[in-house]
Amino acid sequence: MTITEAPPETATVATDAPDPATGLYDLVTTGDHKKLGAMYIGLALAFGAALTVVGVVVGLERIDLASVDLYNAFDQFVQAWQSYAVGLVFLVVVPLLLGLATAVVPLQVGSPAIAFPRAAAAAFWGWLIGGGLLLASFIVDGGFGTPGGLADPEPTVLSIVSLAMVVISLGLASVCVATTVIGLRPAGMKLHRVPLFSWSMLVASVIWLASFGVLAANLVWLYVQFRYQYGEPIAGTAEATEVQPGMWAQIQWAFSGPQAFAWIIPVLGIAGETVPVAARLRQRSYPVLLVAIGAFGLLSFSAYAQPAFSRGGLQVTEQAVFVGQSFLLILPVLVVFGALADSLRIGARDVGAPRSWLVASVLGVLVLLVGVVLTAVRAVDDFALVGTSADSGTLHLAIGAGLLGAAGGLAFWTPKLVGRQLTPLTMVGALALAGGALAGGGPDFISGLLDQPFLAGDGYIADDGVEALNLLSMIGSVLLAVGVIAVLVDVVGASVRGRADDAADDPWGGHTLEWATSSPPPPSNFSAPVAPVRSECPLLDATESEPDDDQEES
Amino acid sequence: MATATTELPPAAELPRPRTLLVGTSLALAGVAMYFAAIMGIYALERQEALRSGSEWFSPGTVQVAPGVVMWFTVLLSVVTMQWAVYALARNIRVQAYLALLLTLMFGGAVINQTSFYLTDIGLGIGESTASAMLFTVVGSFLALLMVAMLAVMLTSVRALIGQYSSQRTDGVVAASMIWYLMVAVYTGLWLLIFVTK
């Protein structure tokens, strides 16, 4: 197999390279993308474990809608829900996928490092500090405005500023990942030959950057309003300016509708990587998949869906663009799903026992498909689902699909990154995540059809069956928490135990460049320069050309 | 006496110049979205205020003249910034330093004019939605201008110590991209605030 061209002197230099420094100092100052990726993944899963438990408590409160039992006031319940939604998106799902990309993308494109390693490190620390402050702000009564306006003003300002810090940091990390894909590819790896995960990260990074820009603008405007106008008299009246109740509406677009699925674009790329490897074949219609993932990214961008655009008697969610976008979003997912199902059908005999990475990534696409279908239904005006619990249902499905995709990616690439395979615990976690996403999102969507408001409680009289659906949704939250904790335990366990004695460099028969280096990879990723790439599956090219080489030699 | 010709060794491979430019372009795309969004919010808030029958700014608060002066200042800085790129690409270093210095001077002038203007109109940030929006948009622009000036300063220092030359201009080109975006943003801001009022 000829994947790397190894002049002897180059190989010697790489082998003799001194061991990198270890310890806290190295951790804080490192620009090594593999360590940064590992830190993102570990901390995002830890945040995930904490926040999914918050989700369980929120779910428990919703079982009895007649009164507020577990919180002091309805506003506190709203704050808890906001911490759950904001945290799961920006402290768990997006950083988990970005962490995976930070660790894997440079290896996939044959680069010795990530682009702008110091910026990548700054992004990580900015995200961590911002994320810590965001959670702290919720603990001390912050948040993004509550219906009763009871949230404490200063922690609310801290919530706004810390979320802005998180968003800017994630944007910076996206720049590093996207630049790596565009600028650090080896010879021959044209954009149409980029591995699907790297491609999906490029698409995601561009869409995220655009979305983060809009979200940052919203946050700055909220900050100015809240800091300088809140409580001030409205010109010409004796009334005080009320900003709090409208705050969440200003940023809600990021957590509902097609935009909720923009945060999980890489799920399609992860499945696109794992399925052909499991089926032991080249993915057919590769360019179609590239286009489908790109289209999914474009169609999921709906940062314009803000209340300010709802003027003239027509809500933005009732406008043709939004409705059309919600429906069209199904198409690319169907294309990817169909292409991957085709691969699994053709390679069915070679798939063998289901691997956790295959199960998790395929379930991720399935949950995503359910999510986008329900998002299209939500957009139908006749159902009047916008503003009901159907919003939290689709968000639940998006988060579940994101976590499943990330779990699949972790199970697939952990042997490469730490030299040890994950245990069946990740399979259990993946099944729990899938169950949690469907049990959490489905009932919320149905109760939305039964007119349960987005955040119901505090004396709300529910229709028959809504509280039972809420109980089911709470069980979904429990399963989600179990899934995240199972994956966290397995990943941390594998990292702590380190490289297995029998670790193989390519345990799955991978197709892309990351499998051509050792497990875990050396500090500069490849011990020799990467040979020119001739297709989207450089390792398959090498394997297929070997018999010919042997024949020529004989 | 025979003349010996010496063949020079091939030039060393340059570090990938595209990386910095690609990264800068991506980051600027995010920044552009930020300004598109904040200006969109400004326009919608203004439209809503006018539709409800109230005035946006009191007559005479926003005048065209200061905005035009600032706009011409930033337009001039485009010329000097491009001059710096041109001169450095041709290794005319003295001209490059002069152009970078002039660009910074124009940037400083815009900060000075803006702060004078904001003081002169005498609006408090929390006084009305219009003034809050004005300070938000102009403040965001000033932040971008300062980042652009920082990039130009960094470029100047790196050019002075010889890191940038005709062989390697990616840093100064990246700084110029940030500068041009800043000018484009100001042009939008000028139209939005000073022309439409």
Short mmCIF file of N, CA, C and O in Angstrom, two decimals, chain A residues 4-43:
data_model
loop_
_atom_site.label_atom_id
_atom_site.label_comp_id
_atom_site.label_asym_id
_atom_site.label_seq_id
_atom_site.Cartn_x
_atom_site.Cartn_y
_atom_site.Cartn_z
N THR A 4 2.02 7.06 1.62
CA THR A 4 2.96 8.12 1.94
C THR A 4 4.28 7.84 1.24
O THR A 4 4.72 6.70 1.14
N GLU A 5 4.89 8.89 0.75
CA GLU A 5 6.20 8.76 0.13
C GLU A 5 7.22 9.04 1.21
O GLU A 5 7.26 10.14 1.76
N ALA A 6 8.02 8.08 1.54
CA ALA A 6 8.88 8.23 2.70
C ALA A 6 10.36 8.25 2.34
O ALA A 6 10.99 7.22 2.28
N PRO A 7 10.90 9.44 2.08
CA PRO A 7 12.34 9.49 1.96
C PRO A 7 12.93 9.11 3.32
O PRO A 7 12.43 9.59 4.34
N PRO A 8 13.95 8.26 3.35
CA PRO A 8 14.44 7.73 4.62
C PRO A 8 14.76 8.83 5.64
O PRO A 8 14.40 8.73 6.79
N GLU A 9 15.37 9.92 5.14
CA GLU A 9 15.79 10.94 6.10
C GLU A 9 14.58 11.61 6.78
O GLU A 9 14.62 11.91 7.95
N THR A 10 13.48 11.73 5.99
CA THR A 10 12.28 12.37 6.56
C THR A 10 11.70 11.49 7.66
O THR A 10 11.35 11.95 8.73
N ALA A 11 11.63 10.19 7.33
CA ALA A 11 11.06 9.26 8.29
C ALA A 11 11.89 9.25 9.57
O ALA A 11 11.36 9.23 10.68
N THR A 12 13.21 9.32 9.43
CA THR A 12 14.08 9.29 10.60
C THR A 12 13.83 10.51 11.48
O THR A 12 13.71 10.41 12.69
N VAL A 13 13.71 11.66 10.81
CA VAL A 13 13.49 12.89 11.58
C VAL A 13 12.21 12.78 12.39
O VAL A 13 12.18 13.09 13.58
N ALA A 14 11.16 12.26 11.73
CA ALA A 14 9.87 12.18 12.42
C ALA A 14 9.94 11.22 13.60
O ALA A 14 9.41 11.48 14.66
N THR A 15 10.62 10.09 13.41
CA THR A 15 10.69 9.09 14.46
C THR A 15 11.51 9.60 15.65
O THR A 15 11.19 9.33 16.80
N ASP A 16 12.57 10.36 15.33
CA ASP A 16 13.45 10.81 16.39
C ASP A 16 12.96 12.10 17.07
O ASP A 16 13.64 12.63 17.94
N ALA A 17 11.83 12.59 16.63
CA ALA A 17 11.34 13.84 17.22
C ALA A 17 11.15 13.66 18.72
O ALA A 17 10.69 12.61 19.17
N PRO A 18 11.52 14.67 19.50
CA PRO A 18 11.38 14.51 20.96
C PRO A 18 9.92 14.40 21.35
O PRO A 18 9.04 14.94 20.68
N ASP A 19 9.68 13.71 22.45
CA ASP A 19 8.30 13.60 22.92
C ASP A 19 7.78 14.97 23.29
O ASP A 19 8.51 15.79 23.86
N PRO A 20 6.54 15.25 22.97
CA PRO A 20 6.00 16.55 23.33
C PRO A 20 5.90 16.67 24.85
O PRO A 20 5.77 15.70 25.57
N ALA A 21 5.97 17.92 25.30
CA ALA A 21 5.84 18.15 26.73
C ALA A 21 4.47 17.70 27.21
O ALA A 21 3.52 17.67 26.46
N THR A 22 4.41 17.28 28.43
CA THR A 22 3.12 16.84 28.97
C THR A 22 2.78 17.70 30.17
O THR A 22 3.55 18.54 30.60
N GLY A 23 1.60 17.46 30.71
CA GLY A 23 1.20 18.17 31.91
C GLY A 23 0.32 19.36 31.62
O GLY A 23 -0.04 19.62 30.47
N LEU A 24 0.00 20.09 32.68
CA LEU A 24 -0.96 21.19 32.59
C LEU A 24 -0.46 22.30 31.66
O LEU A 24 -1.22 22.85 30.86
N TYR A 25 0.85 22.60 31.77
CA TYR A 25 1.40 23.67 30.93
C TYR A 25 1.19 23.35 29.46
O TYR A 25 0.76 24.20 28.67
N ASP A 26 1.48 22.10 29.11
CA ASP A 26 1.31 21.70 27.70
C ASP A 26 -0.15 21.79 27.28
O ASP A 26 -0.47 22.22 26.18
N LEU A 27 -1.02 21.40 28.21
CA LEU A 27 -2.46 21.41 27.91
C LEU A 27 -2.93 22.83 27.63
O LEU A 27 -3.72 23.07 26.71
N VAL A 28 -2.44 23.76 28.42
CA VAL A 28 -2.89 25.15 28.28
C VAL A 28 -2.29 25.81 27.05
O VAL A 28 -2.94 26.61 26.38
N THR A 29 -1.06 25.46 26.73
CA THR A 29 -0.37 26.16 25.63
C THR A 29 -0.41 25.40 24.31
O THR A 29 0.08 25.89 23.30
N THR A 30 -1.01 24.22 24.30
CA THR A 30 -0.92 23.39 23.09
C THR A 30 -1.67 23.99 21.89
O THR A 30 -2.71 24.63 22.06
N GLY A 31 -1.08 23.77 20.73
CA GLY A 31 -1.77 24.11 19.49
C GLY A 31 -1.97 22.85 18.67
O GLY A 31 -2.34 22.91 17.50
N ASP A 32 -1.72 21.70 19.31
CA ASP A 32 -1.89 20.41 18.63
C ASP A 32 -3.39 20.14 18.45
O ASP A 32 -4.13 20.05 19.44
N HIS A 33 -3.78 19.99 17.21
CA HIS A 33 -5.22 19.85 16.94
C HIS A 33 -5.82 18.61 17.59
O HIS A 33 -7.00 18.61 17.96
N LYS A 34 -5.01 17.56 17.78
CA LYS A 34 -5.55 16.33 18.36
C LYS A 34 -5.89 16.54 19.85
O LYS A 34 -6.93 16.09 20.34
N LYS A 35 -4.99 17.28 20.53
CA LYS A 35 -5.27 17.56 21.95
C LYS A 35 -6.43 18.53 22.10
O LYS A 35 -7.28 18.37 22.97
N LEU A 36 -6.46 19.54 21.24
CA LEU A 36 -7.56 20.51 21.30
C LEU A 36 -8.89 19.80 21.04
O LEU A 36 -9.89 20.03 21.73
N GLY A 37 -8.88 18.93 20.03
CA GLY A 37 -10.10 18.18 19.70
C GLY A 37 -10.54 17.32 20.88
O GLY A 37 -11.73 17.28 21.22
N ALA A 38 -9.56 16.65 21.50
CA ALA A 38 -9.90 15.78 22.64
C ALA A 38 -10.49 16.61 23.78
O ALA A 38 -11.45 16.18 24.45
N MET A 39 -9.92 17.81 24.01
CA MET A 39 -10.44 18.65 25.10
C MET A 39 -11.86 19.13 24.81
O MET A 39 -12.72 19.15 25.68
N TYR A 40 -12.09 19.53 23.53
CA TYR A 40 -13.45 19.92 23.14
C TYR A 40 -14.42 18.77 23.43
O TYR A 40 -15.49 18.97 24.02
N ILE A 41 -14.04 17.57 22.96
CA ILE A 41 -14.95 16.43 23.06
C ILE A 41 -15.25 16.11 24.52
O ILE A 41 -16.41 15.96 24.92
N GLY A 42 -14.19 16.01 25.34
CA GLY A 42 -14.37 15.66 26.74
C GLY A 42 -15.25 16.66 27.46
O GLY A 42 -16.20 16.29 28.18
N LEU A 43 -14.95 17.95 27.27
CA LEU A 43 -15.70 18.98 28.00
C LEU A 43 -17.13 19.13 27.47
O LEU A 43 -18.06 19.36 28.24
#
